[in-house]
PDB file of C-alpha atoms in Angstrom:
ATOM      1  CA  UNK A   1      28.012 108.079 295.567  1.00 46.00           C
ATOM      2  CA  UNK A   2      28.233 106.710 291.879  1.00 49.00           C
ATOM      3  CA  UNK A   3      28.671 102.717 291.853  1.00 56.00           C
ATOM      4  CA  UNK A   4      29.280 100.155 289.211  1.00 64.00           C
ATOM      5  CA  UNK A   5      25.293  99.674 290.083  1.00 78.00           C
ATOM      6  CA  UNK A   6      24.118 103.163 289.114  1.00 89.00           C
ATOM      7  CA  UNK A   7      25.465 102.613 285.532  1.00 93.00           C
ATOM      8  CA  UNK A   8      23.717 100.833 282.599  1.00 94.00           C
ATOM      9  CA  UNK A   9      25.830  99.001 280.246  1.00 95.00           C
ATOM     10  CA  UNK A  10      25.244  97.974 276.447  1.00 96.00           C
ATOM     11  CA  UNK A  11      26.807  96.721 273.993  1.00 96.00           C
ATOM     12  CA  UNK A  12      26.327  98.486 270.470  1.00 96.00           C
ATOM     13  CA  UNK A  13      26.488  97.228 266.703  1.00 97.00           C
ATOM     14  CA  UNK A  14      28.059  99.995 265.397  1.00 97.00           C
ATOM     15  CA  UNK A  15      31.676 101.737 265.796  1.00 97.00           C
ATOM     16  CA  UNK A  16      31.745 104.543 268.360  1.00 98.00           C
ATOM     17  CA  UNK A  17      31.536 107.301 265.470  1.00 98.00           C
ATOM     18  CA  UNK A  18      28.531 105.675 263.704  1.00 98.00           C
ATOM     19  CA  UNK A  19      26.743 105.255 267.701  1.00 98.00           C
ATOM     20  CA  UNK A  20      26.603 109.085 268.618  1.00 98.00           C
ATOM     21  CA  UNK A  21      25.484 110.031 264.977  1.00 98.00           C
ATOM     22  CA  UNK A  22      22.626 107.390 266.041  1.00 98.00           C
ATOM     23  CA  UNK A  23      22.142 109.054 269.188  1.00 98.00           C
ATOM     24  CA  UNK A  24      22.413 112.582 267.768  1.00 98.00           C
ATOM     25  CA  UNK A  25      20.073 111.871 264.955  1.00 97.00           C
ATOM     26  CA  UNK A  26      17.371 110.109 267.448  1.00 97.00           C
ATOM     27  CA  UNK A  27      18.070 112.931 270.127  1.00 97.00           C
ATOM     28  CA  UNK A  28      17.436 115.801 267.476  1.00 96.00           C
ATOM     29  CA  UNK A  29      14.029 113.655 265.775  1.00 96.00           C
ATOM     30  CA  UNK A  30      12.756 114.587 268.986  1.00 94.00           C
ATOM     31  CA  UNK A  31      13.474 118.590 269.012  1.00 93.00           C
ATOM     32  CA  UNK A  32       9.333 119.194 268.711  1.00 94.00           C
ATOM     33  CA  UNK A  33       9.395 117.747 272.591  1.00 91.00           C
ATOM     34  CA  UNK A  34      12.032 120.049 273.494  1.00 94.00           C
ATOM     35  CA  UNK A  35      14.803 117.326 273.629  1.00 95.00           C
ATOM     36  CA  UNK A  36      18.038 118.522 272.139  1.00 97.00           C
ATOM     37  CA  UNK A  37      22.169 117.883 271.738  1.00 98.00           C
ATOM     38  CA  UNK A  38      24.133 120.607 273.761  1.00 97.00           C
ATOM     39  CA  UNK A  39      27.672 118.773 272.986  1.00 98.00           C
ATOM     40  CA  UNK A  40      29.867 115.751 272.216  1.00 98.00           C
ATOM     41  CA  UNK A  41      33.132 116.232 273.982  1.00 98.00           C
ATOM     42  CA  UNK A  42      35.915 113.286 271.981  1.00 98.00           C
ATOM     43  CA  UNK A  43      38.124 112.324 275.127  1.00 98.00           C
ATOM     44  CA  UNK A  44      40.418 110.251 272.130  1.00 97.00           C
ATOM     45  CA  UNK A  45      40.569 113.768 270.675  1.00 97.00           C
ATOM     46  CA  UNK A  46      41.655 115.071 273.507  1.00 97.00           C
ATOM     47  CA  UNK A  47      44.000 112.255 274.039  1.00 97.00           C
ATOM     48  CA  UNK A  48      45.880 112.797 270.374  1.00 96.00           C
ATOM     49  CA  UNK A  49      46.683 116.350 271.767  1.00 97.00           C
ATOM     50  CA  UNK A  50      48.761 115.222 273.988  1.00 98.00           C
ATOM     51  CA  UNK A  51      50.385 112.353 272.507  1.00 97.00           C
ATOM     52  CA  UNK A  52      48.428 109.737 274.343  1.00 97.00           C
ATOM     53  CA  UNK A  53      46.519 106.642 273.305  1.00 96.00           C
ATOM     54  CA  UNK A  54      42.954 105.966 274.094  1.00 97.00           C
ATOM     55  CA  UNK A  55      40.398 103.830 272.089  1.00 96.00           C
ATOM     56  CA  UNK A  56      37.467 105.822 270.541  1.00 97.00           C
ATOM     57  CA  UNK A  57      35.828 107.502 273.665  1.00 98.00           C
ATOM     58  CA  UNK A  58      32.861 109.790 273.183  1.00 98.00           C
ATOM     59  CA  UNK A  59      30.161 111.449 275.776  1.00 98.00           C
ATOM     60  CA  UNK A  60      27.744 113.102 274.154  1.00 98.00           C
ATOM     61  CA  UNK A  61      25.357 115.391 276.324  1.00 98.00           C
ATOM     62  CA  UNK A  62      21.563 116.230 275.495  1.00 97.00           C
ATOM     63  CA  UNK A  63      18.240 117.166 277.116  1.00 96.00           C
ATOM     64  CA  UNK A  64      15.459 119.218 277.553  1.00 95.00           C
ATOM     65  CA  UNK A  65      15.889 122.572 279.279  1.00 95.00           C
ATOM     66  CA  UNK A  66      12.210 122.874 280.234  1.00 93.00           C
ATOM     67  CA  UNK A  67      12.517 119.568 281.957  1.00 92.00           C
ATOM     68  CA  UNK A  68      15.754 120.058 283.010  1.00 93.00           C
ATOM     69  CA  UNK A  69      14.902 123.334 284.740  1.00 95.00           C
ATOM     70  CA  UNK A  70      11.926 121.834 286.725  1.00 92.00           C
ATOM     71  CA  UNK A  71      13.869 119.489 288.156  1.00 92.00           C
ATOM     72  CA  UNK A  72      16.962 121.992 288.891  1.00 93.00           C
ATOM     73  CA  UNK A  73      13.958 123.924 290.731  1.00 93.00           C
ATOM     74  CA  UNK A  74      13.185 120.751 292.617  1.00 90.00           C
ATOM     75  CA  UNK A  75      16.984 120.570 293.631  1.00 91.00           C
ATOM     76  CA  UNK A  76      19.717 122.947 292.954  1.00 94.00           C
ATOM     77  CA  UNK A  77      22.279 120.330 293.149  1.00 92.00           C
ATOM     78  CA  UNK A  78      20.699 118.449 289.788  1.00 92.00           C
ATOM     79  CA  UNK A  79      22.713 120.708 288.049  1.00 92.00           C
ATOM     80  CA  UNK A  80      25.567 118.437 288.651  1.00 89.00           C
ATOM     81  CA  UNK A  81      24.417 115.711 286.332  1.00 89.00           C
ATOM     82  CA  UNK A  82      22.440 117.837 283.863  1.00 93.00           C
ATOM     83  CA  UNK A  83      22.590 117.350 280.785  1.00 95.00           C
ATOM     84  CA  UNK A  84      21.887 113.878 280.432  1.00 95.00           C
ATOM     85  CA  UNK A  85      24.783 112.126 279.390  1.00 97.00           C
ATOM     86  CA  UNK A  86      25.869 108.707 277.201  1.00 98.00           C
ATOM     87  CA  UNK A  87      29.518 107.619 276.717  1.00 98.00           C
ATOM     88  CA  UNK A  88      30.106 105.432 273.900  1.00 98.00           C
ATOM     89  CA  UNK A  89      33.753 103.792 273.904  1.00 98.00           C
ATOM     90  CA  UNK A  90      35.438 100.606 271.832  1.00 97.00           C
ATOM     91  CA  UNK A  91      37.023  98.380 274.305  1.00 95.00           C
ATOM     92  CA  UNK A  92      38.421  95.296 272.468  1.00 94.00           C
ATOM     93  CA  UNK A  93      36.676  96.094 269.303  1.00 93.00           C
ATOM     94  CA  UNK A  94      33.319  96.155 270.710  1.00 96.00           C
ATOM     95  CA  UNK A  95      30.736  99.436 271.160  1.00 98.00           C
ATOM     96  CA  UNK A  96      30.172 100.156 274.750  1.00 97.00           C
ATOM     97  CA  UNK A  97      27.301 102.220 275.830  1.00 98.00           C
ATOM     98  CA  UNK A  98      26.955 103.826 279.252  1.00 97.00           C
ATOM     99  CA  UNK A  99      24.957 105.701 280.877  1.00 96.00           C
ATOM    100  CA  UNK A 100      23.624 106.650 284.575  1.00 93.00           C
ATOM    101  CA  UNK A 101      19.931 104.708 285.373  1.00 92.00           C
ATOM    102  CA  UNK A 102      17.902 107.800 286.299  1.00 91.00           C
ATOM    103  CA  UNK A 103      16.325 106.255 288.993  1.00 88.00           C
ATOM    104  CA  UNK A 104      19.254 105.263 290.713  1.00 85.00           C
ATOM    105  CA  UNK A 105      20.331 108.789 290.137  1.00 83.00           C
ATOM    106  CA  UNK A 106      17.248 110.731 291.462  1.00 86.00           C
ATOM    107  CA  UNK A 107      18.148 108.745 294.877  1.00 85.00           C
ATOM    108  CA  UNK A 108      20.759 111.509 295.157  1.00 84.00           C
ATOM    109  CA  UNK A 109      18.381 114.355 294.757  1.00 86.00           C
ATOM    110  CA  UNK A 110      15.185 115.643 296.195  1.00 81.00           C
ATOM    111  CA  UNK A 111      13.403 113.799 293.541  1.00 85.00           C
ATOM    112  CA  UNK A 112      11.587 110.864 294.876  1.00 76.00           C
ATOM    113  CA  UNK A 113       8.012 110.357 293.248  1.00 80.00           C
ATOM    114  CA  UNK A 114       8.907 112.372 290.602  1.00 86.00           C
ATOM    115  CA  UNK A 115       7.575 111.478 287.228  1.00 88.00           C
ATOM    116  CA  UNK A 116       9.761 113.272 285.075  1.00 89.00           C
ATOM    117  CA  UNK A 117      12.853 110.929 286.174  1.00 89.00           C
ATOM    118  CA  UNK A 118      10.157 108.004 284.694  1.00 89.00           C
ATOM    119  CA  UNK A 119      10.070 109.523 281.704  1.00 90.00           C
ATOM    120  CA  UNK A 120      13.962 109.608 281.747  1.00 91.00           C
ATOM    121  CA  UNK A 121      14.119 106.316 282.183  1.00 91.00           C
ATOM    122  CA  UNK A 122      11.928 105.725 279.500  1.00 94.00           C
ATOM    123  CA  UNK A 123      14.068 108.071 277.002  1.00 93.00           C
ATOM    124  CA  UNK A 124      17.134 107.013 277.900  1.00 95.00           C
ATOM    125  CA  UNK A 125      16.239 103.282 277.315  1.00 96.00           C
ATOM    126  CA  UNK A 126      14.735 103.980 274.213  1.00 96.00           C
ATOM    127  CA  UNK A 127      17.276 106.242 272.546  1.00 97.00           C
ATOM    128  CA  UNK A 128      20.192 104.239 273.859  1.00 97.00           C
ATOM    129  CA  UNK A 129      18.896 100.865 272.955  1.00 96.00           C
ATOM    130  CA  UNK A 130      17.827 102.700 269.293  1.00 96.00           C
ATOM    131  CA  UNK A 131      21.574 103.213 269.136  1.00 97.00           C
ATOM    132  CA  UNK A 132      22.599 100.349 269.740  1.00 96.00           C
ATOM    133  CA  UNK A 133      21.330  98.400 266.404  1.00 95.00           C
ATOM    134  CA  UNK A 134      22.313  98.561 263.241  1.00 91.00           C
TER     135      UNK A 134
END
């Protein structure tokens, strides 16, 4: 079960727009190691559409499949959280970023002593806090 203690929180620099480009161009720098952007769904978009407000609210998803796919082969059910995933939203004019702490979310899989979900950490730290700055 997700809790408020799964997630990781920061707080960004840049406007919502300006912090997936970040994360796209840092995800995409990385393309030789396989990593890669699938999609960034615009939930504000989506809101406009139907004649709702919401404040800038963007996930963008990204990963590696050959990772990915080791781990789906660990656990079928992985398949539920892959991609990786970062939302980026303004709430009172200041960048959140969010994202699920791998470890916390390997506890829900077969994945204990796994190393891969250490280098997720890693990644996700590091392209999340690259963000983040200006």
């Amino acid at each position: 079960m997700l809790t408020a203690s799964d997630l990781i929180v920061k707080t960004g620099e840049l406007s919502v727009n300006e912090t997936i480009a970040k994360i796209e161009k840092i995800v995409e720098s990385k393309a030789k190691a396989g990593l890669g952007v699938f999609t960034i769904i615009d939930h504000k978009k989506g809101a406009d559409k139907v004649d709702m407000n919401l404040s800038d609210t963007k996930v963008i998803l990204f990963g590696n499949p050959k990772l990915g796919t080791k781990l789906m082969q660990r656990d079928p059910l992985v398949a539920l959280d892959l991609p990786m995933r970062v939302l980026v939203y303004a709430e009172n004019n200041v960048t959140k970023i969010v994202y699920r702490d791998p470890q916390k979310w390997a506890e829900n899989f077969d994945l204990k002593d796994c190393k891969m979900v250490d280098k997720m950490v890693k990644a996700m730290d590091g392209i999340t806090t690259g963000a983040s700055k200006k």
